DNA sequence: CTGTTAGCGCGTTCAA
DNA sequence: TTGAACGCGCTAACAG
């Protein structure tokens, strides 16, 4: 029908059929030349490659995904890019994916709306990813249902879970919070505060871990526990430490649940003439790149973000391709890095 | 044929046809219910929505893109995420895209291989994006051909070009480099160095702008001009300023082409006991968030990255949808932010 | 090593 | 307001 033809010519894109006609073979041969070069005679192969280049042919992933039910794409759901925590994870993911010839789809969910993860997932599931990388282990029921319904292989990152059904690569945020509290107690601090923002489940678990140990020591004081929902940032850290110091002048240490907050806190202390760590010890979290290079280098907890990205992706690809894996949960741990601030 | 049926059931995904059967209508009605709710009776619409939710139906973008030649997806090509420059751009892009119900595909090209942009573009073009956002204006011939061949609307970001055929939103890197040189000269500096890394075209243009003005003043000294191909980072900045000071102890100012380098430079100066700005003035570039909060707050050039993301996306969407635009090139300028370091 | 046939899930066109 | 037929560009399954 004429009307149909006009639609085809409307897109204007060069298709496999165009290449095939030009070379004088059938489309399937062109298809094979790209997917399984070994199954096509060398000279045909090179002619096909040459003609494809000349014509500017770009294979349509949409069509390929439809026909093969494989997209060679994995989807990564990330809360945010504005502090570098997840950028490092993405770098790790991308390295492994590049090597395996997979594409990476990034969906940024944000911390704000509770249903954002569900909406972003739904929107991106349409690209028919072969697998999903999720941040954290606290997905909503709706998200779980959607993933299970599609039967999509999934690996969780950046936290720790006891659930038997989850595949994850991360570390225990709760344990990290406990470690910080013990460290500070071990250094003789007794009036230990907690500063957190954003209040995602992972930050909260760090706080809880810290609170737990302090409470056991009989040293937990809710008046020193500051948690605000705002996004974490350097200026916010400055503001919060100011507030803490005003409402509890005898506070002698603080666990700040994110390094950018902690950087701001240390900055504010120096503005205000509060000696760090003598008068106030500050311990951050994540060991962002800049933290070692602050005026007062930050004592902080280093998290293996890059490795988490790599290992989680390896695990996911193995799962997708049916390769046996030695473990389905990988705890990569954390380490307390002692520098000047605490 | 039986073999085909088995393939269909193999994917396991819920399709439009499944929803249609369950509701008791034809597939096209389900399609319309989502794309043009007004064209379906209200009660049918709500039943379709309900059944879709219950069945866990997720529309396939792949199929949709194939059938309609529209993907509601735009592709953003970004060199890197590891310093926050492009993260801010992405935030701007995403805001506008979210409001217009488009999806964002991010491709990270890296600075290293010269053909990476071409490869990433080719790989991602397969998703049939409706438009492309490119970083910079210096694409290779291959990239230009590929885009032109597909007839894809494109907007360039983060630089300035005199070419009539380019749509762009950015600022002049060359002019920014000149402005820094003039500023430093105006403050009485005479032995002005240049430090740059990464050496992407935009950094180089900043350097060139600076060099140009210094040369006009008869004050350009190649011995003060340090350009290395490594990725920019805080430690690298520390290293480079050290080198500069060693080979030219009388250097009294330096334009550092990236804020993270500049932060490292200032840090190193304080380690080494070099007074900033009295002995050495330091001017950075981009005004990253942390730059205002360093021990010596950075004098730097603020670039409107978030706005560039927004405006470039607006322009691109207008172009895609055929809305007339007032301009196809938008210079958003830059501003020199004077703080303590210079 | 190469070709034929059919259909992936959806949207366009035309008809009712 | 709803439906039938067709094809978007590609690949699986067979055959040759």
Coordinates of N, CA, C and O in Angstrom, one line a residue, chain A residues 128-187:
Chain A
X128 N 13.2 -2.7 28.0 CA 13.4 -4.1 28.1 C 14.9 -4.4 28.5 O 15.6 -5.1 27.8
X129 N 15.3 -3.9 29.6 CA 16.7 -4.2 30.1 C 16.8 -5.7 30.4 O 15.8 -6.4 30.7
X130 N 18.0 -6.2 30.3 CA 18.2 -7.6 30.6 C 18.4 -7.9 32.1 O 18.4 -9.0 32.6
X131 N 18.6 -6.8 32.8 CA 18.9 -6.9 34.3 C 18.8 -5.6 34.9 O 18.9 -4.5 34.3
X132 N 18.7 -5.6 36.3 CA 18.6 -4.3 37.0 C 19.6 -4.3 38.2 O 19.7 -5.2 38.9
X133 N 20.2 -3.1 38.3 CA 21.0 -2.8 39.5 C 20.2 -1.8 40.3 O 19.9 -0.7 39.9
X134 N 20.0 -2.2 41.6 CA 19.2 -1.3 42.4 C 20.0 -0.8 43.6 O 20.9 -1.4 44.1
X135 N 19.8 0.5 44.0 CA 20.5 1.0 45.2 C 19.7 0.7 46.4 O 18.5 1.0 46.5
X136 N 20.4 0.1 47.4 CA 19.7 -0.2 48.6 C 18.9 -1.5 48.6 O 18.7 -2.1 47.5
X137 N 18.3 -1.8 49.7 CA 17.6 -3.1 49.8 C 16.1 -2.8 50.3 O 15.5 -3.7 50.7
X138 N 15.7 -1.5 50.2 CA 14.5 -1.2 50.9 C 13.4 -0.8 49.8 O 12.6 0.1 50.0
X139 N 13.3 -1.6 48.8 CA 12.3 -1.2 47.7 C 10.9 -1.4 48.2 O 10.6 -2.3 49.0
X140 N 10.0 -0.7 47.6 CA 8.6 -0.8 47.9 C 8.0 -2.1 47.4 O 8.6 -2.7 46.5
X141 N 6.9 -2.4 47.9 CA 6.2 -3.6 47.4 C 5.9 -3.5 45.9 O 6.1 -4.5 45.2
X142 N 5.5 -2.4 45.5 CA 5.2 -2.2 44.1 C 6.4 -2.5 43.2 O 6.3 -3.1 42.1
X143 N 7.5 -2.0 43.6 CA 8.8 -2.2 42.9 C 9.1 -3.7 42.8 O 9.4 -4.2 41.7
X144 N 9.0 -4.3 43.9 CA 9.3 -5.8 44.0 C 8.4 -6.5 43.0 O 8.8 -7.4 42.2
X145 N 7.1 -6.2 43.1 CA 6.1 -6.9 42.2 C 6.5 -6.7 40.8 O 6.4 -7.6 40.0
X146 N 6.8 -5.5 40.4 CA 7.0 -5.2 39.0 C 8.2 -6.0 38.5 O 8.2 -6.6 37.4
X147 N 9.3 -6.0 39.3 CA 10.5 -6.7 38.9 C 10.2 -8.2 38.8 O 10.6 -8.9 37.9
X148 N 9.6 -8.7 39.9 CA 9.3 -10.2 39.9 C 8.4 -10.5 38.7 O 8.6 -11.6 38.1
X149 N 7.4 -9.7 38.5 CA 6.5 -9.9 37.4 C 7.2 -10.0 36.0 O 6.8 -10.8 35.2
X150 N 8.2 -9.2 35.9 CA 8.9 -9.3 34.6 C 10.0 -10.4 34.6 O 10.6 -10.7 33.6
X151 N 10.2 -11.0 35.8 CA 11.2 -12.0 35.9 C 12.6 -11.5 35.6 O 13.4 -12.2 35.0
X152 N 12.9 -10.3 36.1 CA 14.2 -9.7 35.7 C 15.2 -9.9 36.8 O 15.0 -9.6 38.0
X153 N 16.4 -10.4 36.4 CA 17.5 -10.6 37.3 C 17.9 -9.2 37.9 O 18.0 -8.2 37.2
X154 N 18.1 -9.2 39.2 CA 18.3 -8.0 39.9 C 19.4 -8.2 41.0 O 19.5 -9.2 41.6
X155 N 20.3 -7.2 41.1 CA 21.3 -7.2 42.2 C 21.2 -5.8 42.9 O 21.1 -4.8 42.3
X156 N 21.2 -5.9 44.2 CA 21.1 -4.7 45.1 C 22.5 -4.2 45.4 O 23.4 -5.1 45.6
X157 N 22.7 -2.9 45.6 CA 24.0 -2.4 45.9 C 24.0 -1.5 47.1 O 22.9 -0.9 47.5
X158 N 25.1 -1.4 47.8 CA 25.3 -0.3 48.8 C 24.7 -0.6 50.2 O 24.7 0.3 51.0
X159 N 24.2 -1.8 50.4 CA 23.7 -2.1 51.7 C 23.8 -3.6 51.9 O 24.4 -4.3 51.1
X160 N 23.2 -4.1 53.0 CA 23.4 -5.4 53.5 C 22.0 -5.9 53.9 O 21.2 -5.1 54.4
X161 N 21.7 -7.1 53.6 CA 20.4 -7.6 54.0 C 20.5 -9.1 54.4 O 21.3 -9.8 53.9
X162 N 19.6 -9.4 55.3 CA 19.5 -10.8 55.7 C 18.6 -11.6 54.9 O 18.5 -12.9 55.1
X163 N 17.8 -11.0 54.1 CA 16.8 -11.7 53.3 C 17.5 -12.7 52.4 O 18.4 -12.4 51.7
X164 N 16.9 -13.9 52.4 CA 17.5 -15.0 51.6 C 17.3 -14.8 50.1 O 18.0 -15.3 49.3
X165 N 16.2 -14.0 49.7 CA 15.9 -14.0 48.3 C 16.6 -12.8 47.6 O 16.5 -12.7 46.3
X166 N 17.4 -12.0 48.3 CA 18.0 -10.9 47.6 C 19.5 -11.2 47.2 O 20.2 -11.9 48.0
X167 N 19.8 -10.8 46.0 CA 21.2 -10.8 45.6 C 21.8 -9.4 45.9 O 21.2 -8.4 45.5
X168 N 22.9 -9.3 46.6 CA 23.4 -7.9 46.9 C 24.9 -7.9 47.0 O 25.6 -8.9 47.3
X169 N 25.5 -6.7 46.7 CA 26.9 -6.4 46.9 C 27.0 -5.1 47.7 O 26.5 -4.1 47.2
X170 N 27.5 -5.1 48.9 CA 27.6 -3.9 49.6 C 28.3 -4.1 50.9 O 29.3 -4.8 51.0
X171 N 27.9 -3.4 51.9 CA 28.5 -3.4 53.3 C 27.4 -3.1 54.2 O 26.3 -2.6 53.9
X172 N 27.6 -3.3 55.5 CA 26.6 -3.1 56.5 C 26.6 -1.7 57.0 O 27.6 -1.3 57.7
X173 N 25.7 -0.9 56.7 CA 25.6 0.5 57.1 C 25.4 0.5 58.7 O 26.0 1.4 59.3
X174 N 24.6 -0.4 59.2 CA 24.4 -0.4 60.6 C 25.8 -0.7 61.3 O 26.1 0.0 62.3
X175 N 26.5 -1.7 60.8 CA 27.8 -2.0 61.4 C 28.8 -0.9 61.4 O 29.5 -0.6 62.3
X176 N 28.7 -0.1 60.2 CA 29.6 1.0 60.1 C 29.3 2.1 61.2 O 30.2 2.7 61.8
X177 N 28.0 2.3 61.4 CA 27.6 3.3 62.4 C 28.1 2.8 63.8 O 28.6 3.6 64.6
X178 N 28.0 1.5 64.0 CA 28.5 1.0 65.3 C 30.0 1.2 65.4 O 30.5 1.6 66.5
X179 N 30.7 0.9 64.4 CA 32.1 1.1 64.4 C 32.6 2.5 64.7 O 33.5 2.7 65.5
X180 N 31.8 3.4 64.2 CA 32.2 4.8 64.4 C 32.0 5.2 65.9 O 32.8 5.8 66.6
X181 N 30.8 4.7 66.4 CA 30.5 5.0 67.9 C 31.6 4.4 68.8 O 32.1 5.0 69.7
X182 N 32.0 3.1 68.5 CA 33.0 2.5 69.3 C 34.4 3.2 69.2 O 35.1 3.4 70.2
X183 N 34.7 3.7 68.0 CA 35.9 4.4 67.8 C 36.0 5.7 68.6 O 36.9 5.9 69.4
X184 N 34.9 6.4 68.6 CA 34.8 7.6 69.3 C 34.8 7.4 70.8 O 35.5 8.1 71.6
X185 N 34.1 6.4 71.3 CA 34.1 6.0 72.7 C 35.5 5.6 73.1 O 36.1 6.0 74.1
X186 N 36.2 4.9 72.2 CA 37.5 4.4 72.5 C 38.5 5.5 72.6 O 39.6 5.4 73.3
X187 N 38.2 6.6 72.0 CA 39.1 7.8 72.1 C 38.7 8.7 73.2 O 39.1 9.9 73.3

